[in-house]
C-alpha cells in the first residue's frame, strides 16, 4: 500500500487567509461518478465495493480526496441527485456497511471522502415530501406550494402559478391533485425544491450532515447550494397582480421563462451558509466544503470563501465553462481563447487576498474538456492536448478537481442515436426542442447532444481493453447501464498506469508538483498577453520565486506573444523547465525560435 506523504503549506505562506493553512490548500480532489466507476457485482452499475477495489489506483495517482457523487437511496430519476433517504445507501451502490468500509479503507490510504449533499431539493418519494402533500401535516410548509393561477381550473393546461420552466423540461410547477396545489421543481418533477425559509427544514438538513460527519465523512460538495434562498413571491403571483408574474413575452424559445434569476444567490444565502457553518462545522477540523456556485460572480466568491465570513471553503464557478455557450447550452460554439483567459483571470484576481478558488474543466455535468477544447484528430494530438489542458488548469491557484477518466484522457461518448442516451436532461431537451417547441431539427439536436450532453462524461471508466473496459465483467449478463466508449482499446488505465509518457503519468506529475511546490499551490497569479488567440500564458509568484506557464492552446504553431516572449528571452536552461508535455530540450528549441508547436506546454522558472 502506498500511503502518501504530503507536506502541508507552511504558515508563513498566505493561502485563503486562514491560519493555519487548511489541509486542502495544496490538495487535489478526484470526483467519482459511482454508477460509472467500477461495478463489483456485475449488475452493470458501479458500486461502493467497486470504488474500494480501485483505491490503490487513486493512491498511485496521488490524489488527496474523493468527491463522491450521490450514493444515497434514490429512485434514480436524475442518477441519484433525487434523494429519498439521506441516511441510507441506494441498494444499487451497496449498504451503509459498505460505505463505512470504504471510508475506513480510503482513510488508510490517506484519502479523504467528500460526499455530495443535495439539499436544494429531495426526491418526490422522500417521506418529507409525501407528508407535505397533506395541508394539515407538520411538513405542509417544507416545500414551495402555490395555488393555481387566478381564475384557472387547477391542474388544467396554463393554470400553473407562472411560466417558469423546469431545468429538465416542461413547467417548473407540478400539480398535485391530493393537495390541490402546485409545487416548485427547479429540476425534474421528481425533484421538488425544499423551502429553506422554514427553520425546521434547515435543522433537519444540519442534523443529517452532522450524522454523516460523525460517521467519518470529511466534508461535502454542496449541489446547487446557491439556489437555496429564493425570491419566489415576487414572481410567484398571478399575471396582472401587484409585483405579479412574468409576462408572456419574457418566455424563451422553448415557451418557458427561467426561475433561476429568482433563486441564484438569493437574499438569505449568506445567512443560511453561516448558520450551517455554526450548526454543523463549528468545533470540527479537517473537513472541506465546496459549493456548486451557479450565479456567483468572482467577487461574491471572494466574500463567501473568505474564512472571516464563515461560509464555505470554496465554490465551483461557472463563467469559465460558459464562455463558448453564450447562455445557450445546446448552441455551444467554438472556443475563443481570450474569453476563457479573461474568465479564469477574473476568478483568480478576485481571490488574490482572501478566499479561494476551485479549479475544474470537467465534471459529470460537462462534456469532456478534451473533446470540447482540445484536439482529438490524431492519437498524438489527443495525448498532447490532454496534457496541455491539464497543465493549464493545474498551474492556476486553487484546488484542482480531476473528474474520473480525465487523468487518462477520456473523450466524449461518440453516441449517434437518441436511444444511446440515458440522461434525462438530454432526452427531455431533445423532445422539447425538436418535437414540441420545434426550435431545432433532429439532426442538429443530435449534433448538440454529441457535443454537450452530460452523458459524454458519464460513460464507464476505461480500466482496460476488455469488452466492457474492465468496468464490469466480460461474463456479466448485464451490459453497462451506459455504453462503453469505443475507444477503450486505445484509451485505458491499464495501458497508462506505468507508462512514463502517458496522460496518467502527466497528471501524477502535476499532482506531485502541487504537493511539493508552494508557488504552484499558493503563488500569486498574473495574466499575460490576454488578447492572444493561441497562447495561454501567466505567471505565479511568491517573493522572487516566479513561474511562467505557457500553453499553445491551439492546433497550429503559434508565435510567442510580446510579454511571454520577453520573459522567455534567455530561457535556455532545461533544468528550469519544471514540467512540459514534450522533451525539455525540444521545447526550449521551440522557445528559442519564439514559436511553440501545436499544443506545446511548459512551466519555466524565471
Ligand atoms: C447539479 C448536479 C446535476 C444535477 C442538478 C440537480 O447541477 O451537478 O448533476 O442534475 O444539480 O440536482
Coordinates of C-alpha atoms and ligand atoms in Angstrom, one line a residue:
X1 CA 0.0 0.0 0.0
X2 CA 1.3 3.4 -0.9
X3 CA 0.4 5.8 1.8
X4 CA 1.1 9.3 0.8
X5 CA 3.3 11.8 2.5
X6 CA 2.3 15.3 1.8
X7 CA 3.8 18.4 3.3
X8 CA 1.3 21.0 4.3
X9 CA 1.9 24.6 3.2
X10 CA 3.9 26.4 5.9
X11 CA 2.0 29.1 7.7
X12 CA 4.3 31.9 6.5
X13 CA 2.8 31.4 3.1
X14 CA -0.6 33.1 2.5
X15 CA -3.3 30.9 1.0
X16 CA -7.0 31.7 1.7
X17 CA -6.4 34.0 4.6
X18 CA -6.8 31.3 7.3
X19 CA -4.1 30.3 9.8
X20 CA -3.1 27.6 10.0
X21 CA -3.3 26.8 6.3
X22 CA -6.1 24.3 5.6
X23 CA -5.1 20.8 4.5
X24 CA -6.8 21.3 1.2
X25 CA -4.7 24.3 0.2
X26 CA -2.3 22.1 -1.7
X27 CA -4.6 19.1 -2.2
X28 CA -6.1 17.6 -5.4
X29 CA -9.6 16.2 -5.3
X30 CA -10.8 13.4 -7.6
X31 CA -14.5 13.2 -8.5
X32 CA -16.1 9.7 -8.7
X33 CA -19.4 9.2 -10.5
X34 CA -20.3 6.0 -8.7
X35 CA -22.5 4.4 -11.3
X36 CA -19.8 4.6 -13.9
X37 CA -16.6 3.9 -12.0
X38 CA -16.4 0.2 -11.1
X39 CA -19.0 -2.5 -10.9
X40 CA -18.2 -5.2 -8.4
X41 CA -21.4 -7.4 -8.6
X42 CA -21.9 -7.5 -12.3
X43 CA -25.3 -5.7 -12.5
X44 CA -24.0 -3.1 -14.9
X45 CA -23.8 -0.3 -12.4
X46 CA -20.8 0.8 -10.4
X47 CA -20.9 0.5 -6.7
X48 CA -19.1 1.2 -3.4
X49 CA -17.2 -2.1 -3.3
X50 CA -16.0 -1.3 -6.8
X51 CA -14.7 2.0 -5.6
X52 CA -12.9 0.4 -2.7
X53 CA -11.2 -2.0 -5.1
X54 CA -9.7 0.9 -7.0
X55 CA -8.3 2.9 -4.1
X56 CA -4.9 1.6 -4.8
X57 CA -5.1 3.2 -8.3
X58 CA -6.1 6.5 -6.8
X59 CA -3.3 6.4 -4.3
X60 CA -0.9 5.8 -7.2
X61 CA -2.3 8.9 -9.0
X62 CA -1.6 10.8 -5.7
X63 CA -5.0 12.5 -5.1
X64 CA -5.8 13.6 -1.6
X65 CA -9.6 13.4 -1.5
X66 CA -12.5 11.9 -3.4
X67 CA -15.7 13.7 -4.1
X68 CA -18.4 11.0 -4.4
X69 CA -21.4 11.9 -6.5
X70 CA -24.6 10.9 -4.6
X71 CA -24.9 7.3 -3.3
X72 CA -27.9 7.8 -1.1
X73 CA -31.2 5.9 -1.5
X74 CA -32.8 7.3 -4.6
X75 CA -35.4 6.5 -7.3
X76 CA -32.5 7.5 -9.7
X77 CA -34.6 9.9 -11.8
X78 CA -31.5 12.1 -12.0
X79 CA -28.9 9.5 -11.3
X80 CA -29.0 10.0 -7.5
X81 CA -29.5 13.8 -7.4
X82 CA -33.0 13.0 -6.3
X83 CA -32.7 11.6 -2.8
X84 CA -35.5 9.7 -1.0
X85 CA -33.5 8.8 2.2
X86 CA -30.4 10.8 3.2
X87 CA -29.4 8.3 5.8
X88 CA -29.2 5.2 3.7
X89 CA -27.2 4.0 0.7
X90 CA -29.1 3.0 -2.5
X91 CA -29.1 -0.7 -3.0
X92 CA -27.6 -0.1 -6.4
X93 CA -24.4 1.1 -4.7
X94 CA -24.4 -1.2 -1.7
X95 CA -25.1 -0.7 2.0
X96 CA -24.2 1.5 4.9
X97 CA -21.7 -1.1 5.9
X98 CA -20.1 -0.9 2.5
X99 CA -19.9 2.9 3.0
X100 CA -18.2 2.5 6.4
X101 CA -15.8 0.1 4.9
X102 CA -15.0 2.5 2.0
X103 CA -14.4 5.3 4.5
X104 CA -12.0 3.3 6.6
X105 CA -10.2 1.9 3.6
X106 CA -9.8 5.3 1.9
X107 CA -8.6 6.8 5.2
X108 CA -6.0 4.0 5.5
X109 CA -4.7 5.2 2.1
X110 CA -4.6 8.8 3.4
X111 CA -7.5 9.7 1.1
X112 CA -10.5 11.7 2.4
X113 CA -14.1 11.3 1.3
X114 CA -16.3 14.3 0.5
X115 CA -20.0 13.4 0.0
X116 CA -22.4 15.1 -2.4
X117 CA -25.0 17.0 -0.5
X118 CA -28.2 17.5 -2.4
X119 CA -30.5 19.7 -0.3
X120 CA -32.0 22.3 -2.6
X121 CA -34.5 19.5 -3.4
X122 CA -35.4 16.0 -2.4
X123 CA -37.0 13.2 -4.4
X124 CA -40.8 13.3 -4.6
X125 CA -40.5 9.9 -3.0
X126 CA -38.9 11.3 0.2
X127 CA -41.1 10.9 3.3
X128 CA -40.9 14.7 3.9
X129 CA -42.5 15.4 0.5
X130 CA -45.1 12.7 0.8
X131 CA -46.2 14.2 4.2
X132 CA -46.1 17.6 2.7
X133 CA -48.9 16.7 0.3
X134 CA -51.3 16.9 3.2
X135 CA -52.0 20.5 4.1
X136 CA -52.6 19.6 7.7
X137 CA -49.3 17.8 8.2
X138 CA -46.4 19.3 10.1
X139 CA -44.5 19.1 6.8
X140 CA -47.0 21.1 5.0
X141 CA -44.7 24.1 4.6
X142 CA -41.5 22.2 3.8
X143 CA -41.7 22.7 0.0
X144 CA -42.8 25.6 -2.2
X145 CA -46.6 25.0 -2.7
X146 CA -48.6 27.6 -4.6
X147 CA -52.2 27.8 -5.8
X148 CA -53.2 27.7 -9.5
X149 CA -53.2 30.9 -11.4
X150 CA -56.2 33.1 -10.5
X151 CA -59.3 32.2 -12.5
X152 CA -57.9 28.9 -13.8
X153 CA -59.0 25.4 -13.0
X154 CA -56.2 23.8 -11.0
X155 CA -54.4 21.1 -13.0
X156 CA -55.5 22.3 -16.4
X157 CA -53.0 23.5 -19.1
X158 CA -51.9 27.0 -18.4
X159 CA -53.1 27.1 -14.8
X160 CA -49.5 26.9 -13.4
X161 CA -48.7 29.7 -11.0
X162 CA -46.4 31.3 -13.6
X163 CA -44.4 30.4 -16.7
X164 CA -41.3 29.1 -15.2
X165 CA -39.8 26.1 -16.9
X166 CA -38.0 23.3 -15.2
X167 CA -34.3 22.8 -16.0
X168 CA -35.1 19.3 -17.3
X169 CA -38.1 20.3 -19.4
X170 CA -41.7 21.3 -19.0
X171 CA -43.2 23.7 -16.4
X172 CA -41.3 24.2 -13.1
X173 CA -44.6 23.7 -11.4
X174 CA -46.3 20.3 -10.9
X175 CA -49.9 20.0 -9.9
X176 CA -50.6 17.6 -7.0
X177 CA -54.3 16.6 -7.0
X178 CA -54.1 15.3 -3.4
X179 CA -53.1 18.8 -2.1
X180 CA -54.9 20.7 -4.9
X181 CA -51.8 22.9 -5.4
X182 CA -48.6 23.1 -7.4
X183 CA -45.1 22.5 -6.1
X184 CA -42.0 24.1 -7.5
X185 CA -39.3 21.9 -9.0
X186 CA -36.3 23.8 -10.4
X187 CA -35.1 20.4 -11.9
X188 CA -37.3 17.4 -12.9
X189 CA -40.8 17.0 -11.5
X190 CA -39.4 14.2 -9.3
X191 CA -37.1 16.8 -7.6
X192 CA -39.3 19.2 -5.5
X193 CA -37.5 22.2 -4.1
X194 CA -37.2 22.4 -0.3
X195 CA -38.4 25.5 1.4
X196 CA -35.3 26.8 3.2
X197 CA -37.3 29.6 4.8
X198 CA -38.7 27.0 7.1
X199 CA -36.3 26.6 10.1
X200 CA -37.4 23.0 10.6
X201 CA -36.1 22.2 7.0
X202 CA -32.8 23.8 7.8
X203 CA -32.3 22.0 11.1
X204 CA -33.3 18.6 9.6
X205 CA -30.6 19.1 7.0
X206 CA -28.0 20.1 9.6
X207 CA -28.8 17.0 11.7
X208 CA -28.3 14.8 8.7
X209 CA -25.0 16.5 7.9
X210 CA -23.8 16.0 11.4
X211 CA -24.8 12.4 11.3
X212 CA -22.6 11.8 8.2
X213 CA -19.6 13.7 9.7
X214 CA -19.9 11.7 12.9
X215 CA -19.8 8.6 10.7
X216 CA -16.5 9.7 9.3
X217 CA -17.0 11.6 6.1
X218 CA -14.6 14.5 5.5
X219 CA -16.9 17.2 4.1
X220 CA -19.5 18.0 1.4
X221 CA -19.8 19.1 -2.2
X222 CA -23.0 21.0 -2.0
X223 CA -25.2 20.6 -5.0
X224 CA -26.8 23.8 -6.4
X225 CA -26.3 25.3 -2.9
X226 CA -26.6 28.9 -4.2
X227 CA -30.2 28.2 -5.1
X228 CA -31.4 27.6 -1.5
X229 CA -32.5 31.2 -0.9
X230 CA -35.2 32.2 -3.3
X231 CA -37.4 35.2 -4.2
X232 CA -40.4 33.2 -5.2
X233 CA -43.2 35.6 -4.4
X234 CA -42.1 38.5 -6.5
X235 CA -42.7 36.2 -9.4
X236 CA -45.0 33.6 -7.9
X237 CA -48.1 35.8 -8.2
X238 CA -50.6 35.8 -11.0
X239 CA -50.2 38.0 -14.1
X240 CA -51.8 41.4 -13.5
X241 CA -51.4 41.2 -9.7
X242 CA -49.1 43.6 -7.8
X243 CA -45.5 42.5 -8.2
X244 CA -47.0 39.9 -10.5
X245 CA -45.9 37.1 -12.7
X246 CA -43.5 37.0 -15.6
X247 CA -45.1 38.5 -18.7
X248 CA -45.6 36.1 -21.6
X249 CA -43.1 37.8 -23.9
X250 CA -40.3 37.0 -21.5
X251 CA -40.6 33.4 -22.2
X252 CA -37.7 31.9 -24.1
X253 CA -37.7 30.0 -27.3
X254 CA -39.0 26.8 -25.7
X255 CA -42.0 28.6 -24.3
X256 CA -40.9 29.0 -20.7
X257 CA -39.0 31.6 -18.6
X258 CA -36.4 30.7 -16.1
X259 CA -36.8 30.5 -12.3
X260 CA -33.0 30.7 -11.8
X261 CA -32.7 34.5 -11.7
X262 CA -35.1 34.4 -8.7
X263 CA -33.2 31.7 -6.8
X264 CA -29.5 32.1 -7.5
X265 CA -27.6 33.9 -4.7
X266 CA -30.8 34.9 -3.0
X267 CA -31.1 37.4 -0.2
X268 CA -30.6 34.9 2.7
X269 CA -27.8 32.8 1.2
X270 CA -25.1 34.2 3.4
X271 CA -27.3 33.8 6.5
X272 CA -28.1 30.2 5.7
X273 CA -24.4 29.3 5.0
X274 CA -23.3 30.9 8.2
X275 CA -26.0 29.1 10.2
X276 CA -24.9 25.8 8.6
X277 CA -21.3 26.5 9.5
X278 CA -22.3 27.1 13.1
X279 CA -24.6 24.2 13.4
X280 CA -22.6 21.6 11.6
X281 CA -18.9 22.5 11.4
X282 CA -18.1 24.6 14.5
X283 CA -15.6 22.6 16.6
X284 CA -14.8 20.2 13.7
X285 CA -11.5 20.1 11.9
X286 CA -10.1 18.6 8.7
X287 CA -13.2 18.9 6.6
X288 CA -13.8 20.5 3.2
X289 CA -16.9 22.3 2.0
X290 CA -17.3 23.2 -1.7
X291 CA -20.5 24.6 -3.1
X292 CA -21.8 24.4 -6.6
X293 CA -21.8 28.2 -7.4
X294 CA -24.4 29.0 -10.0
X295 CA -24.9 32.7 -10.3
X296 CA -21.9 33.5 -8.1
X297 CA -19.6 36.2 -9.5
X298 CA -15.9 36.0 -8.8
X299 CA -16.3 38.9 -6.4
X300 CA -19.1 37.1 -4.5
X301 CA -16.9 34.0 -4.5
X302 CA -14.3 36.0 -2.6
X303 CA -16.8 37.0 0.0
X304 CA -18.3 33.6 0.6
X305 CA -14.9 31.8 0.7
X306 CA -13.1 34.4 2.9
X307 CA -12.6 32.4 6.1
X308 CA -13.6 35.5 8.1
X309 CA -17.2 35.2 6.8
X310 CA -17.5 31.6 7.9
X311 CA -19.5 30.3 5.0
X312 CA -17.8 27.8 2.5
X313 CA -14.2 26.9 1.8
X314 CA -14.6 27.1 -2.0
X315 CA -17.2 27.2 -4.8
X316 CA -17.4 25.9 -8.3
X317 CA -17.9 28.9 -10.5
X318 CA -19.5 28.7 -14.0
X319 CA -18.4 31.6 -16.0
X320 CA -15.3 29.9 -17.5
X321 CA -17.3 26.8 -18.6
X322 CA -19.9 29.0 -20.2
X323 CA -17.5 31.1 -22.4
X324 CA -18.4 29.1 -25.5
X325 CA -22.1 28.9 -24.7
X326 CA -23.5 32.4 -24.6
X327 CA -26.1 31.2 -22.2
X328 CA -27.4 28.7 -24.7
X329 CA -26.1 25.2 -23.8
X330 CA -27.3 23.4 -26.9
X331 CA -25.7 26.1 -29.2
X332 CA -22.2 25.7 -27.9
X333 CA -19.7 27.4 -30.2
X334 CA -16.0 27.1 -31.0
X335 CA -14.0 28.4 -28.1
X336 CA -12.4 31.8 -28.4
X337 CA -9.3 31.5 -26.1
X338 CA -9.2 35.2 -24.9
X339 CA -12.7 34.7 -23.4
X340 CA -11.5 31.6 -21.4
X341 CA -8.4 33.5 -20.2
X342 CA -10.5 36.5 -19.1
X343 CA -12.9 34.4 -17.2
X344 CA -10.2 32.4 -15.4
X345 CA -8.2 35.6 -14.7
X346 CA -11.1 37.3 -13.1
X347 CA -11.7 34.3 -10.9
X348 CA -8.0 34.3 -9.9
X349 CA -7.8 38.0 -9.3
X350 CA -10.8 38.0 -7.0
X351 CA -9.1 35.7 -4.6
X352 CA -5.8 37.5 -4.6
X353 CA -6.0 38.4 -0.9
X354 CA -8.6 36.2 0.8
X355 CA -10.8 33.4 -0.3
X356 CA -10.1 30.5 -2.5
X357 CA -10.7 29.1 -6.0
X358 CA -11.7 25.6 -7.1
X359 CA -10.2 24.6 -10.5
X360 CA -12.1 22.4 -12.9
X361 CA -12.8 21.9 -16.6
X362 CA -14.6 18.6 -16.2
X363 CA -17.3 17.1 -14.1
X364 CA -20.4 14.9 -14.5
X365 CA -22.4 17.8 -16.0
X366 CA -19.9 19.0 -18.5
X367 CA -18.8 17.4 -21.8
X368 CA -15.2 16.1 -21.8
X369 CA -12.9 19.2 -22.0
X370 CA -10.5 17.3 -24.2
X371 CA -13.2 16.8 -26.8
X372 CA -14.5 20.4 -26.3
X373 CA -11.4 22.4 -26.2
X374 CA -8.6 20.0 -27.1
X375 CA -7.6 18.2 -30.3
X376 CA -8.7 14.6 -30.8
X377 CA -8.0 14.5 -34.5
X378 CA -4.9 12.2 -34.1
X379 CA -3.7 10.0 -31.2
X380 CA -0.6 12.2 -30.8
X381 CA -2.6 15.4 -30.7
X382 CA -5.1 13.8 -28.3
X383 CA -2.5 12.9 -25.8
X384 CA -0.6 16.2 -26.2
X385 CA -3.6 18.4 -25.9
X386 CA -4.9 16.4 -22.9
X387 CA -1.6 17.2 -21.2
X388 CA -1.7 20.8 -22.2
X389 CA -5.2 21.4 -20.9
X390 CA -4.2 19.6 -17.6
X391 CA -1.1 21.8 -17.2
X392 CA -3.1 24.9 -18.0
X393 CA -5.7 24.2 -15.3
X394 CA -3.4 22.8 -12.6
X395 CA -1.0 25.7 -12.7
X396 CA -3.6 28.1 -11.6
X397 CA -4.0 28.9 -7.9
X398 CA -6.7 27.0 -6.1
X399 CA -7.8 23.4 -5.5
X400 CA -7.9 21.3 -8.7
X401 CA -10.6 18.7 -9.3
X402 CA -9.9 15.8 -11.6
X403 CA -13.0 14.1 -12.9
X404 CA -12.8 10.3 -13.4
X405 CA -11.2 9.3 -16.7
X406 CA -9.8 12.8 -17.3
X407 CA -6.5 11.5 -16.0
X408 CA -6.3 9.0 -18.8
X409 CA -7.6 11.4 -21.5
X410 CA -11.1 10.0 -21.9
X411 CA -13.2 11.7 -24.6
X412 CA -16.9 12.4 -25.4
X413 CA -19.1 9.3 -25.8
X414 CA -19.5 9.4 -29.6
X415 CA -23.2 8.5 -29.5
X416 CA -25.1 8.9 -32.7
X417 CA -28.6 7.7 -31.7
X418 CA -31.0 9.1 -29.1
X419 CA -31.6 5.6 -27.7
X420 CA -28.0 5.6 -26.6
X421 CA -28.5 8.4 -24.2
X422 CA -29.7 7.9 -20.6
X423 CA -29.5 11.4 -19.2
X424 CA -33.0 12.9 -18.5
X425 CA -31.8 16.4 -19.4
X426 CA -30.6 15.3 -22.8
X427 CA -33.6 13.2 -23.6
X428 CA -36.2 15.7 -22.4
X429 CA -34.3 18.6 -24.2
X430 CA -34.5 16.6 -27.4
X431 CA -38.2 16.2 -27.2
X432 CA -38.9 19.7 -26.0
X433 CA -36.7 21.4 -28.7
X434 CA -37.4 19.1 -31.6
X435 CA -40.9 17.7 -31.2
X436 CA -42.7 20.3 -29.1
X437 CA -41.2 23.8 -29.5
X438 CA -39.6 23.0 -32.9
X439 CA -36.7 25.3 -32.4
X440 CA -34.1 22.8 -33.6
X441 CA -34.3 19.9 -36.1
X442 CA -33.5 16.4 -35.1
X443 CA -30.1 16.1 -36.9
X444 CA -28.8 19.4 -35.4
X445 CA -30.0 18.4 -31.9
X446 CA -28.2 15.1 -32.2
X447 CA -25.1 17.1 -33.1
X448 CA -25.7 19.3 -30.0
X449 CA -26.1 16.2 -27.8
X450 CA -22.9 14.7 -29.2
X451 CA -21.1 17.9 -28.2
X452 CA -22.6 18.8 -24.9
X453 CA -24.8 16.1 -23.4
X454 CA -23.9 15.2 -19.8
X455 CA -23.7 11.6 -20.9
X456 CA -20.5 12.4 -22.7
X457 CA -18.6 12.4 -19.3
X458 CA -20.7 9.6 -17.8
X459 CA -19.6 6.6 -19.9
X460 CA -18.0 3.8 -17.9
X461 CA -14.4 4.3 -16.7
X462 CA -12.0 2.7 -19.1
X463 CA -9.8 0.4 -17.0
X464 CA -8.6 -1.9 -19.7
X465 CA -9.4 -3.0 -23.3
X466 CA -11.7 -5.9 -22.4
X467 CA -15.3 -5.9 -23.7
X468 CA -16.7 -3.6 -21.0
X469 CA -13.3 -1.9 -20.4
X470 CA -12.9 -3.6 -17.0
X471 CA -15.9 -1.6 -15.7
X472 CA -18.0 -4.8 -15.4
X473 CA -17.1 -8.4 -16.1
X474 CA -16.9 -9.7 -19.6
X475 CA -19.0 -12.6 -18.4
X476 CA -21.6 -10.4 -16.9
X477 CA -25.1 -11.0 -18.3
X478 CA -25.8 -7.3 -17.7
X479 CA -24.4 -4.8 -20.1
X480 CA -23.2 -1.5 -18.6
X481 CA -26.0 1.0 -17.9
X482 CA -24.4 3.4 -20.4
X483 CA -22.4 2.2 -23.4
X484 CA -18.6 2.0 -23.0
X485 CA -16.7 4.3 -25.4
X486 CA -15.5 2.5 -28.5
X487 CA -12.0 4.0 -27.9
X488 CA -11.4 1.9 -24.8
X489 CA -8.8 -0.2 -26.7
X490 CA -6.5 2.8 -27.1
X491 CA -7.5 4.9 -24.1
X492 CA -7.4 2.9 -20.8
X493 CA -5.8 2.9 -17.4
X494 CA -4.0 -0.5 -17.7
X495 CA -2.0 0.9 -20.7
X496 CA -1.2 4.1 -19.0
X497 CA -0.5 3.5 -15.3
X498 CA 3.1 2.6 -15.6
X499 CA 4.0 4.3 -18.9
X500 CA 6.1 7.4 -18.2
X501 CA 4.8 9.3 -21.3
X502 CA 1.1 8.7 -20.6
X503 CA -1.6 11.2 -19.7
X504 CA -1.9 9.4 -16.4
X505 CA 1.8 9.9 -15.6
X506 CA 1.5 13.6 -16.5
X507 CA -1.4 14.1 -14.1
X508 CA 0.6 12.3 -11.4
X509 CA 3.5 14.7 -12.1
X510 CA 1.2 17.7 -11.8
X511 CA -0.3 16.5 -8.6
X512 CA 3.2 15.9 -7.1
X513 CA 4.2 19.4 -8.2
X514 CA 1.3 20.9 -6.3
X515 CA 2.2 18.9 -3.2
X516 CA 5.8 19.8 -3.3
X517 CA 6.0 23.3 -4.7
X518 CA 4.4 26.2 -2.7
X519 CA 4.5 28.5 -5.7
X520 CA 2.3 26.1 -7.7
X521 CA -0.1 25.8 -4.7
X522 CA -0.3 29.3 -3.5
X523 CA 1.7 31.7 -5.7
X524 CA 0.1 35.0 -6.9
X525 CA -1.4 34.8 -10.3
X526 CA -0.8 37.4 -13.1
X527 CA -2.2 37.0 -16.6
X528 CA -0.1 37.7 -19.7
X529 CA -0.9 38.5 -23.3
X530 CA -4.7 38.2 -22.6
X531 CA -5.7 39.1 -26.2
X532 CA -3.6 36.4 -27.9
X533 CA -5.8 33.8 -29.6
X534 CA -3.4 30.9 -29.3
X535 CA -1.1 31.2 -26.4
X536 CA -2.4 31.0 -22.8
X537 CA 0.2 32.4 -20.5
X538 CA 0.5 33.6 -16.9
X539 CA 2.9 33.9 -14.1
X540 CA 2.7 32.6 -10.5
X541 CA 5.0 34.0 -7.9
X542 CA 5.9 34.2 -4.2
X543 CA 8.6 36.8 -3.4
X544 CA 11.4 36.3 -6.0
X545 CA 10.3 32.8 -6.9
X546 CA 8.5 33.1 -10.2
X547 CA 7.0 30.5 -12.6
X548 CA 6.0 31.2 -16.1
X549 CA 3.2 29.0 -17.5
X550 CA 2.9 28.9 -21.3
X551 CA 0.5 26.8 -23.3
X552 CA -0.2 26.8 -27.0
X553 CA -3.9 26.1 -26.8
X554 CA -4.3 25.6 -30.5
X555 CA -3.8 23.1 -33.2
X556 CA -1.3 25.2 -35.1
X557 CA 2.2 26.5 -34.4
X558 CA 1.9 29.9 -32.7
X559 CA 4.4 32.7 -32.1
X560 CA 5.1 33.7 -28.6
X561 CA 3.3 37.0 -27.9
X562 CA 5.1 40.0 -26.6
X563 CA 5.0 39.7 -22.8
X564 CA 5.6 36.0 -22.8
X565 CA 8.4 36.3 -25.3
X566 CA 10.1 38.9 -23.2
X567 CA 10.0 36.8 -20.1
X568 CA 11.4 33.8 -22.0
X569 CA 14.2 35.9 -23.8
X570 CA 17.1 33.9 -22.3
X571 CA 15.3 30.7 -21.4
X572 CA 17.8 28.0 -22.3
X573 CA 18.3 26.1 -19.1
X574 CA 16.5 22.7 -19.3
X575 CA 16.9 22.3 -15.5
X576 CA 14.5 25.2 -15.1
X577 CA 11.7 23.5 -17.0
X578 CA 9.5 22.5 -14.1
X579 CA 7.2 20.4 -16.3
X580 CA 6.4 20.2 -20.0
X581 CA 4.4 17.9 -22.3
X582 CA 7.4 17.4 -24.5
X583 CA 11.1 16.6 -24.2
X584 CA 12.5 19.6 -22.3
X585 CA 15.4 20.3 -24.7
X586 CA 13.0 20.1 -27.6
X587 CA 10.5 22.6 -26.1
X588 CA 13.4 25.0 -25.3
X589 CA 14.4 24.8 -29.0
X590 CA 10.8 25.9 -29.8
X591 CA 11.1 28.7 -27.3
X592 CA 14.4 29.8 -28.8
X593 CA 12.6 30.1 -32.2
X594 CA 9.9 32.1 -30.4
X595 CA 7.3 29.7 -31.7
X596 CA 5.5 26.9 -29.9
X597 CA 4.3 23.9 -31.9
X598 CA 0.6 22.9 -31.7
X599 CA -0.4 22.2 -28.0
X600 CA 3.2 22.5 -26.6
X601 CA 3.0 23.5 -23.0
X602 CA 5.7 24.2 -20.3
X603 CA 6.3 25.8 -17.0
X604 CA 9.6 27.7 -16.7
X605 CA 11.2 29.0 -13.6
X606 CA 12.3 32.6 -14.3
Ligands
LIG1 C1 -26.4 19.8 -10.0 C2 -25.8 18.5 -10.4 C3 -26.5 17.9 -11.5 C4 -27.9 17.7 -11.1 C5 -28.5 19.0 -10.6 C6 -29.8 18.8 -9.9 O1 -26.2 20.8 -11.1 O2 -24.4 18.6 -10.6 O3 -26.0 16.7 -12.0 O4 -28.7 17.2 -12.2 O5 -27.7 19.7 -9.7 O6 -29.5 18.1 -8.6

